[in-house]
Coordinates of C-alpha atoms in Angstrom, one line a residue:
M1 CA 4.8 3.7 -34.0
L2 CA 4.5 3.7 -30.2
K3 CA 3.7 6.8 -28.4
E4 CA 6.4 8.4 -26.3
D5 CA 4.3 8.1 -23.1
F6 CA 3.6 4.4 -23.6
Q7 CA 4.3 2.3 -20.5
I8 CA 4.5 -1.5 -20.2
S9 CA 2.0 -1.3 -17.4
Q10 CA -0.7 -0.4 -19.9
L11 CA -0.5 -4.0 -21.2
A12 CA -1.5 -5.4 -17.8
I13 CA -5.2 -5.4 -18.2
P14 CA -5.1 -6.7 -21.8
A15 CA -2.7 -9.5 -20.7
V16 CA -4.9 -10.6 -17.8
S17 CA -8.0 -10.4 -20.0
F18 CA -6.3 -12.6 -22.6
L19 CA -5.3 -15.1 -19.9
I20 CA -8.9 -15.3 -18.6
S21 CA -10.2 -15.8 -22.1
F22 CA -7.6 -18.4 -23.0
L23 CA -8.3 -20.5 -19.9
A24 CA -12.1 -20.1 -19.8
Y25 CA -13.0 -20.5 -23.5
T26 CA -10.2 -22.4 -25.3
S27 CA -10.5 -25.0 -22.6
Q28 CA -14.2 -25.5 -23.5
Y29 CA -13.2 -25.8 -27.2
F30 CA -10.8 -28.6 -26.2
F31 CA -13.4 -30.4 -24.0
Q32 CA -15.9 -30.4 -26.8
H33 CA -13.5 -32.1 -29.2
F34 CA -12.0 -34.5 -26.7
E35 CA -13.8 -37.7 -27.5
A36 CA -12.4 -39.8 -24.7
V37 CA -14.2 -37.8 -22.0
P38 CA -17.3 -36.0 -23.3
F39 CA -18.0 -32.4 -22.2
R40 CA -20.8 -32.7 -19.6
K41 CA -23.5 -30.1 -19.2
D42 CA -22.7 -29.4 -15.6
E43 CA -19.1 -28.6 -16.6
V44 CA -20.4 -26.1 -19.2
W45 CA -22.5 -24.0 -17.0
K46 CA -20.1 -24.1 -14.0
I47 CA -17.1 -23.0 -16.1
N48 CA -19.1 -20.2 -17.7
I49 CA -20.6 -19.0 -14.4
F50 CA -17.2 -18.9 -12.8
A51 CA -15.8 -17.0 -15.8
L52 CA -18.6 -14.5 -15.6
C53 CA -17.9 -13.9 -11.9
I54 CA -14.2 -13.5 -12.6
W55 CA -14.9 -11.0 -15.4
V56 CA -17.3 -8.8 -13.3
C57 CA -15.0 -8.8 -10.3
Y58 CA -11.9 -8.1 -12.3
F59 CA -13.6 -5.2 -14.2
R60 CA -14.7 -3.6 -10.9
A61 CA -11.3 -4.1 -9.2
S62 CA -9.7 -2.5 -12.2
F63 CA -12.0 0.4 -13.0
V64 CA -13.7 1.4 -9.7
D65 CA -12.2 4.7 -8.5
P66 CA -9.9 3.9 -5.5
G67 CA -11.0 7.1 -3.7
R68 CA -10.0 10.7 -3.3
L69 CA -10.5 13.0 -0.3
P70 CA -13.9 14.8 -0.8
L71 CA -14.1 18.5 0.2
S72 CA -16.8 17.8 2.8
V73 CA -14.6 15.1 4.4
K74 CA -11.5 17.3 4.0
S75 CA -13.1 20.1 6.0
S76 CA -14.2 17.6 8.7
V77 CA -10.7 16.1 8.9
R78 CA -9.3 19.6 9.4
Q79 CA -11.8 20.5 12.1
K80 CA -11.0 17.2 13.9
S81 CA -7.3 18.1 13.4
D82 CA -7.9 21.5 15.1
Q83 CA -9.5 19.8 18.1
D84 CA -6.9 17.1 18.5
A85 CA -3.8 19.0 17.5
A86 CA -2.5 19.1 21.0
A87 CA -3.0 15.3 21.6
V88 CA -2.5 13.5 18.3
R89 CA 0.5 13.5 16.0
Q90 CA -0.5 14.7 12.6
R91 CA 0.8 13.7 9.2
W92 CA 1.0 16.1 6.3
C93 CA 1.1 15.1 2.6
R94 CA 3.4 17.4 0.8
R95 CA 2.1 16.2 -2.6
C96 CA -1.6 16.8 -1.9
E97 CA -0.8 19.7 0.4
A98 CA -3.4 18.4 2.9
V99 CA -3.7 16.6 6.1
K100 CA -3.1 12.9 5.5
P101 CA -6.0 10.9 7.1
P102 CA -5.4 7.7 9.1
R103 CA -4.4 4.7 7.0
A104 CA -4.1 6.8 3.8
H105 CA -1.0 6.8 1.6
H106 CA 0.1 8.7 -1.4
C107 CA 0.1 6.6 -4.6
K108 CA 2.8 7.6 -7.1
T109 CA 0.7 6.3 -10.0
C110 CA -2.7 7.7 -9.0
K111 CA -1.0 11.0 -7.8
R112 CA -3.2 11.3 -4.7
C113 CA -3.7 10.0 -1.2
I114 CA -5.7 6.8 -1.3
P115 CA -7.9 5.8 1.6
K116 CA -6.7 2.6 3.4
M117 CA -4.3 1.9 0.6
D118 CA -3.2 -1.7 0.5
H119 CA -0.9 -1.5 -2.6
H120 CA -1.1 -0.4 -6.2
C121 CA -1.8 -3.6 -8.1
P122 CA 0.1 -3.9 -11.4
W123 CA -2.3 -6.5 -12.8
T124 CA -5.4 -4.3 -12.3
S125 CA -3.6 -1.0 -12.9
N126 CA -5.5 0.3 -9.9
C127 CA -5.0 0.8 -6.2
V128 CA -6.3 -1.8 -3.8
S129 CA -8.0 0.5 -1.4
H130 CA -10.9 0.9 1.0
F131 CA -13.3 1.1 -2.0
T132 CA -11.7 -1.5 -4.3
Y133 CA -10.6 -4.1 -1.7
P134 CA -13.9 -6.0 -1.6
H135 CA -13.9 -6.3 -5.4
F136 CA -10.3 -7.4 -5.4
M137 CA -11.0 -10.1 -2.8
R138 CA -14.0 -11.4 -4.7
F139 CA -11.8 -11.5 -7.9
L140 CA -9.1 -13.6 -6.1
F141 CA -11.8 -15.9 -4.6
Y142 CA -13.6 -16.6 -7.9
A143 CA -10.3 -16.9 -9.8
V144 CA -9.0 -19.5 -7.4
V145 CA -12.3 -21.4 -7.2
G146 CA -12.9 -21.2 -10.9
M147 CA -9.4 -22.2 -12.0
G148 CA -9.4 -24.9 -9.3
Y149 CA -12.5 -26.4 -10.8
L150 CA -10.9 -26.1 -14.3
E151 CA -7.9 -27.9 -12.9
T152 CA -10.0 -30.9 -11.9
C153 CA -11.5 -31.1 -15.4
L154 CA -8.0 -30.9 -16.9
W155 CA -6.7 -33.5 -14.5
E156 CA -9.5 -35.9 -15.6
R157 CA -8.6 -35.6 -19.3
A158 CA -4.8 -35.8 -18.6
Y159 CA -5.4 -39.0 -16.6
V160 CA -7.2 -40.6 -19.5
V161 CA -4.4 -39.7 -21.8
W162 CA -1.8 -41.1 -19.5
K163 CA -3.8 -44.4 -19.1
S164 CA -4.0 -44.8 -22.9
R165 CA -0.3 -43.9 -23.5
D166 CA 0.5 -47.5 -24.8
L167 CA -2.3 -47.5 -27.4
P168 CA -1.7 -46.6 -31.0
S169 CA -1.6 -42.9 -31.7
Y170 CA -4.6 -43.0 -34.1
L171 CA -6.8 -44.2 -31.2
G172 CA -5.9 -41.2 -29.0
P173 CA -6.1 -37.5 -29.2
S174 CA -4.2 -35.6 -32.0
T175 CA -0.9 -33.9 -31.5
G176 CA -2.6 -30.5 -31.5
Q177 CA -4.9 -31.6 -28.7
L178 CA -2.0 -33.0 -26.7
I179 CA -0.1 -29.7 -27.0
H180 CA -3.3 -27.7 -26.2
L181 CA -4.0 -29.9 -23.1
F182 CA -0.4 -29.5 -21.9
V183 CA -0.4 -25.7 -22.3
L184 CA -3.7 -25.4 -20.6
F185 CA -2.6 -27.6 -17.7
V186 CA 0.7 -25.8 -17.1
V187 CA -0.7 -22.3 -17.4
N188 CA -3.7 -23.0 -15.3
S189 CA -1.6 -24.8 -12.6
L190 CA 0.9 -22.0 -12.3
T191 CA -1.7 -19.3 -12.2
V192 CA -4.0 -20.9 -9.7
F193 CA -0.9 -21.7 -7.4
A194 CA 0.2 -18.0 -7.5
L195 CA -3.3 -16.7 -6.9
F196 CA -4.0 -19.1 -4.1
I197 CA -0.9 -17.8 -2.2
L198 CA -2.1 -14.3 -2.8
L199 CA -5.6 -15.2 -1.7
V200 CA -4.3 -16.8 1.6
R201 CA -2.1 -13.7 2.3
S202 CA -5.0 -11.4 1.6
L203 CA -7.3 -13.4 3.8
W204 CA -4.8 -13.2 6.6
S205 CA -4.6 -9.4 6.2
L206 CA -8.4 -9.2 6.1
I207 CA -8.8 -11.2 9.4
F208 CA -6.3 -9.0 11.2
N209 CA -7.4 -5.8 9.4
T210 CA -3.9 -4.9 8.2
T211 CA -3.0 -3.7 4.8
T212 CA 0.2 -4.7 3.0
I213 CA 1.7 -1.3 3.8
E214 CA 0.7 -1.5 7.4
S215 CA 2.4 -4.9 7.7
W216 CA 5.5 -3.2 6.5
E217 CA 5.0 -0.5 9.1
I218 CA 4.5 -3.1 11.8
E219 CA 7.8 -4.8 10.9
R220 CA 9.5 -1.4 10.7
H221 CA 8.3 -0.5 14.2
E222 CA 9.5 -3.8 15.6
T223 CA 12.9 -3.0 14.1
L224 CA 13.0 0.4 15.7
V225 CA 12.0 -1.0 19.1
R226 CA 14.9 -3.5 18.9
R227 CA 17.3 -0.7 18.0
A228 CA 16.1 1.5 20.8
R229 CA 16.3 -1.3 23.3
V230 CA 20.1 -1.5 22.6
L231 CA 20.5 2.3 22.8
G232 CA 18.7 2.9 26.1
G233 CA 15.1 3.4 24.7
Y234 CA 15.8 6.5 22.6
L235 CA 16.7 7.0 18.9
E236 CA 18.2 10.2 17.5
A237 CA 16.2 12.3 15.1
P238 CA 17.5 15.1 12.8
G239 CA 18.9 18.1 14.7
G240 CA 20.0 15.9 17.6
K241 CA 16.6 15.5 19.1
R242 CA 16.1 12.2 20.9
I243 CA 12.8 10.4 20.6
L244 CA 11.5 7.8 23.0
I245 CA 10.7 4.5 21.2
K246 CA 8.4 2.1 22.9
K247 CA 6.3 -0.9 21.8
Q248 CA 3.0 0.2 20.3
E249 CA 0.1 -2.1 19.4
F250 CA -1.6 -2.0 16.0
P251 CA -4.8 0.0 16.7
Y252 CA -7.1 -1.2 13.9
D253 CA -7.5 -4.9 14.9
I254 CA -11.0 -4.8 16.3
G255 CA -11.9 -8.5 16.3
I256 CA -12.1 -11.0 13.5
W257 CA -15.8 -10.5 12.7
S258 CA -15.6 -6.7 12.7
N259 CA -12.3 -6.8 10.7
V260 CA -13.8 -8.9 8.0
K261 CA -17.1 -6.9 7.9
Q262 CA -15.1 -3.6 7.6
G263 CA -12.8 -5.0 4.9
M264 CA -15.7 -6.3 2.8
G265 CA -17.6 -3.1 2.7
G266 CA -19.2 -2.8 6.1
S267 CA -22.1 -5.2 5.5
A268 CA -22.9 -8.0 7.9
N269 CA -24.5 -10.1 5.1
I270 CA -22.1 -12.9 4.3
L271 CA -23.7 -13.5 1.0
S272 CA -23.0 -10.0 -0.1
W273 CA -19.3 -10.6 0.5
L274 CA -19.4 -13.1 -2.4
W275 CA -21.9 -11.3 -4.6
P276 CA -20.0 -10.0 -7.7
F277 CA -22.4 -7.0 -8.1
A278 CA -22.3 -6.0 -4.4
A279 CA -22.2 -2.2 -3.9
T280 CA -19.0 -0.3 -3.5
P281 CA -18.5 1.0 0.0
D282 CA -20.0 4.5 0.8
R283 CA -17.8 7.2 -0.6
N284 CA -18.1 9.2 2.7
S285 CA -16.4 6.3 4.5
G286 CA -12.7 5.4 4.5
W287 CA -11.3 8.4 6.2
A288 CA -11.8 7.5 9.9
F289 CA -11.6 4.0 11.4
E290 CA -12.6 2.3 14.6
V291 CA -9.7 1.5 16.9
N292 CA -9.2 -0.9 19.8
D293 CA -8.5 0.1 23.3
F294 CA -4.9 -1.2 23.6
E295 CA -3.3 2.2 23.4
D296 CA -4.1 5.7 24.8
P297 CA -6.5 7.8 22.8
G298 CA -3.8 10.2 21.8
V299 CA -1.6 7.6 20.3
S300 CA -1.6 7.4 16.5
W301 CA -0.4 5.0 13.8
P302 CA 2.2 4.6 12.4
P303 CA 4.3 5.0 15.5
P304 CA 7.0 7.7 15.7
D305 CA 10.0 7.0 13.5
P306 CA 13.0 9.3 13.9
D307 CA 14.2 8.7 10.4
R308 CA 10.9 9.9 8.9
I309 CA 11.3 13.4 10.3
P310 CA 12.2 15.7 7.4
L311 CA 13.3 18.8 9.2
P312 CA 16.1 19.1 11.8
A313 CA 13.9 21.0 14.2
N314 CA 10.5 22.6 14.5
P315 CA 10.2 26.4 14.4
S316 CA 10.9 28.0 17.7
A317 CA 8.1 29.1 20.0
E318 CA 9.1 32.7 19.2
D319 CA 8.8 32.3 15.5
R320 CA 5.5 30.5 15.9
S321 CA 4.1 33.2 18.0
Q322 CA 5.2 35.8 15.4
L323 CA 3.4 33.9 12.7
L324 CA 0.2 33.5 14.7
K325 CA 0.1 37.0 16.2
S326 CA -2.8 39.3 15.3
Y327 CA -2.2 42.5 13.2
G328 CA -4.1 45.7 13.1
S329 CA -4.5 45.7 9.3
A330 CA -3.8 43.5 6.3
R331 CA -1.0 45.9 5.3
E332 CA 0.8 45.3 8.6
E333 CA 0.5 41.5 8.2
V334 CA 1.8 41.7 4.6
E335 CA 4.8 43.8 5.7
A336 CA 5.6 41.4 8.5
F337 CA 5.4 38.5 6.1
R338 CA 7.8 40.2 3.7
R339 CA 10.3 40.9 6.6
R340 CA 10.2 37.2 7.6
Q341 CA 10.7 36.2 3.9
A342 CA 13.7 38.4 3.6
E343 CA 15.2 37.0 6.8
D344 CA 14.6 33.5 5.5
L345 CA 16.5 34.2 2.3
H346 CA 19.6 35.1 4.3
R347 CA 19.2 32.4 6.9
P348 CA 21.7 29.6 6.5
R349 CA 20.1 26.3 5.6
P350 CA 22.4 23.3 6.4
F351 CA 19.7 20.8 5.5
S352 CA 17.5 20.3 2.5
V353 CA 13.7 20.2 2.8
I354 CA 13.8 16.4 2.7
Q355 CA 16.2 14.8 5.1
K356 CA 17.3 11.5 3.5
R357 CA 19.3 9.9 6.3
K358 CA 21.9 7.3 5.7
R359 CA 21.1 3.8 6.8
F360 CA 21.1 3.2 10.5
H361 CA 24.0 0.7 10.6
E362 CA 26.2 3.2 8.7
R363 CA 25.4 6.0 11.1
Y364 CA 25.8 3.6 14.1
N365 CA 29.1 2.2 13.0
H366 CA 30.4 5.7 12.3
Q367 CA 29.3 6.8 15.8
Q368 CA 31.0 3.9 17.4
Q369 CA 34.3 4.7 15.5
Q370 CA 34.1 8.3 16.6
Q371 CA 33.6 7.2 20.3
K372 CA 36.6 5.0 20.0
A373 CA 38.8 7.5 18.3
G374 CA 37.6 10.4 20.4
S375 CA 37.1 13.9 19.0
E376 CA 40.7 14.3 17.6
D377 CA 39.4 15.4 14.2
D378 CA 36.3 17.6 14.3
D379 CA 36.6 18.6 10.7
Q380 CA 36.4 15.0 9.6
S381 CA 33.4 14.3 11.8
E382 CA 31.6 17.2 10.4
S383 CA 32.3 16.0 6.8
Q384 CA 30.7 12.7 7.7
S385 CA 27.1 13.9 7.4
P386 CA 24.3 11.6 8.6
Y387 CA 22.3 12.6 5.5
G388 CA 22.6 11.1 2.1
D389 CA 21.6 12.4 -1.3
Q390 CA 20.6 9.2 -3.0
S391 CA 17.4 7.5 -1.9
D392 CA 18.7 4.0 -2.6
E393 CA 21.4 4.6 0.0
G394 CA 19.2 6.2 2.7
E395 CA 17.1 4.8 5.5
E396 CA 14.0 5.0 3.4
S397 CA 15.4 2.0 1.5
W398 CA 14.9 -0.1 4.5
R399 CA 13.4 -3.5 3.6
N400 CA 11.3 -5.9 5.5
A401 CA 11.9 -9.7 5.9
E402 CA 10.6 -10.3 2.4
G403 CA 12.9 -7.7 0.9
E404 CA 10.2 -5.1 0.2
R405 CA 10.5 -1.4 0.6
L406 CA 7.7 1.2 0.5
R407 CA 8.0 2.0 -3.2
D408 CA 7.4 -1.7 -4.0
F409 CA 3.8 -1.2 -2.9
G410 CA 3.2 1.7 -5.3
V411 CA 3.4 4.5 -2.8
D412 CA 5.3 7.7 -3.4
E413 CA 8.3 6.8 -1.1
E414 CA 9.5 10.4 -0.6
A415 CA 6.1 11.7 0.3
E416 CA 5.3 8.6 2.4
F417 CA 8.5 8.1 4.3
Y418 CA 9.0 11.7 5.1
D419 CA 5.5 12.6 6.3
E420 CA 6.1 13.2 10.0
D421 CA 5.7 17.0 9.7
D422 CA 3.2 18.8 11.8
I423 CA 0.6 20.8 9.8
P424 CA 2.5 23.7 8.1
L425 CA 2.2 27.0 9.9
G426 CA 0.5 28.6 6.9
V427 CA -2.4 26.1 7.2
L428 CA -2.6 26.7 11.0
M429 CA -2.9 30.4 10.2
R430 CA -5.7 29.8 7.8
Q431 CA -7.5 27.6 10.3
R432 CA -7.0 30.2 13.0
G433 CA -8.5 32.8 10.6
R434 CA -11.6 30.7 10.0
R435 CA -12.1 30.2 13.7
Q436 CA -12.0 34.0 14.4

């Protein structure tokens, strides 16, 4: 009887392991018993060496921890955030309740922010991150090269069978061997084709130092720039605030050599990039990355996105000053907090904590209709809220040219799309208390 918490994703690693075993070892059994083309010694050791490399790299890509924010790094990130708070826009992960470092994303499966997260791979049941990306790339490389070599061996046997197709059946391979050869050939061809496409795409990302999620963010930013260009350079955020949208360059493309070196663990030794037992990147790395000089130092990535702002407005300067003011005693501070808490309970809240805005074209079309019809029915316009309750209908369901949305990469879409908050005031108060 299956457990209630069983998920189909738990079969991914056994399925991939079965596929590797089937192609690597049953093919050798077939070659040994295929009399028309004897199994050569160089084929034996090449296939087994490639299989060993694939096993090692796949194991490490699946079971190496994708990373978590250490306390030492966490404190340094907060200190840097205190120093740059006035110049750099900060992201806050409401799931981890911590500052979200650059290039980190919250994985809905791993339940934490992953450093330089590329995507959560369903076939390794693990995140492809700053720490697992080198192992994942080596796995793709050896899988494509190894299965490519196996493909040549299968082609040679298949060609011999095709040439002898007019001979009597008793002079050729048995029916079982023909079926085995056909299945090996089809499965290996389809697998190597799919992995080759994935390898080429991953190499492209490695050369330009972009993750899959960042490619989505780049395309999203280009869409916002096109929208703003039509609307005078500004887009409207919750609460009626208008945000200037201008073209922003991707900051982490630091040159092909530096990009590849950083992606493959930081080593300049090319041989180590291909060594299956190469060391995992230092656990203290992955939370700060070198940037190019295309943008001002205060510009951060991803660029501002009005639809990712979860609150209609930031607290007023008066409220902020009340929260950050000094008190004569702890009792006075507790009493002031309770007064503010009581006021918050009676304060009207027209918006939920998470602002799931309707899709842009729906809001834009409604705005155009209102402008044409004028303000003849204010009640009707108020009922047409720009916010939606279902995530599948909101702006967070925006898809790139390949039809992908954020959740398709394994990220927690709600935590990731609506992460444009400044650091919460409670954290600012604690940081202020530590500095005093």
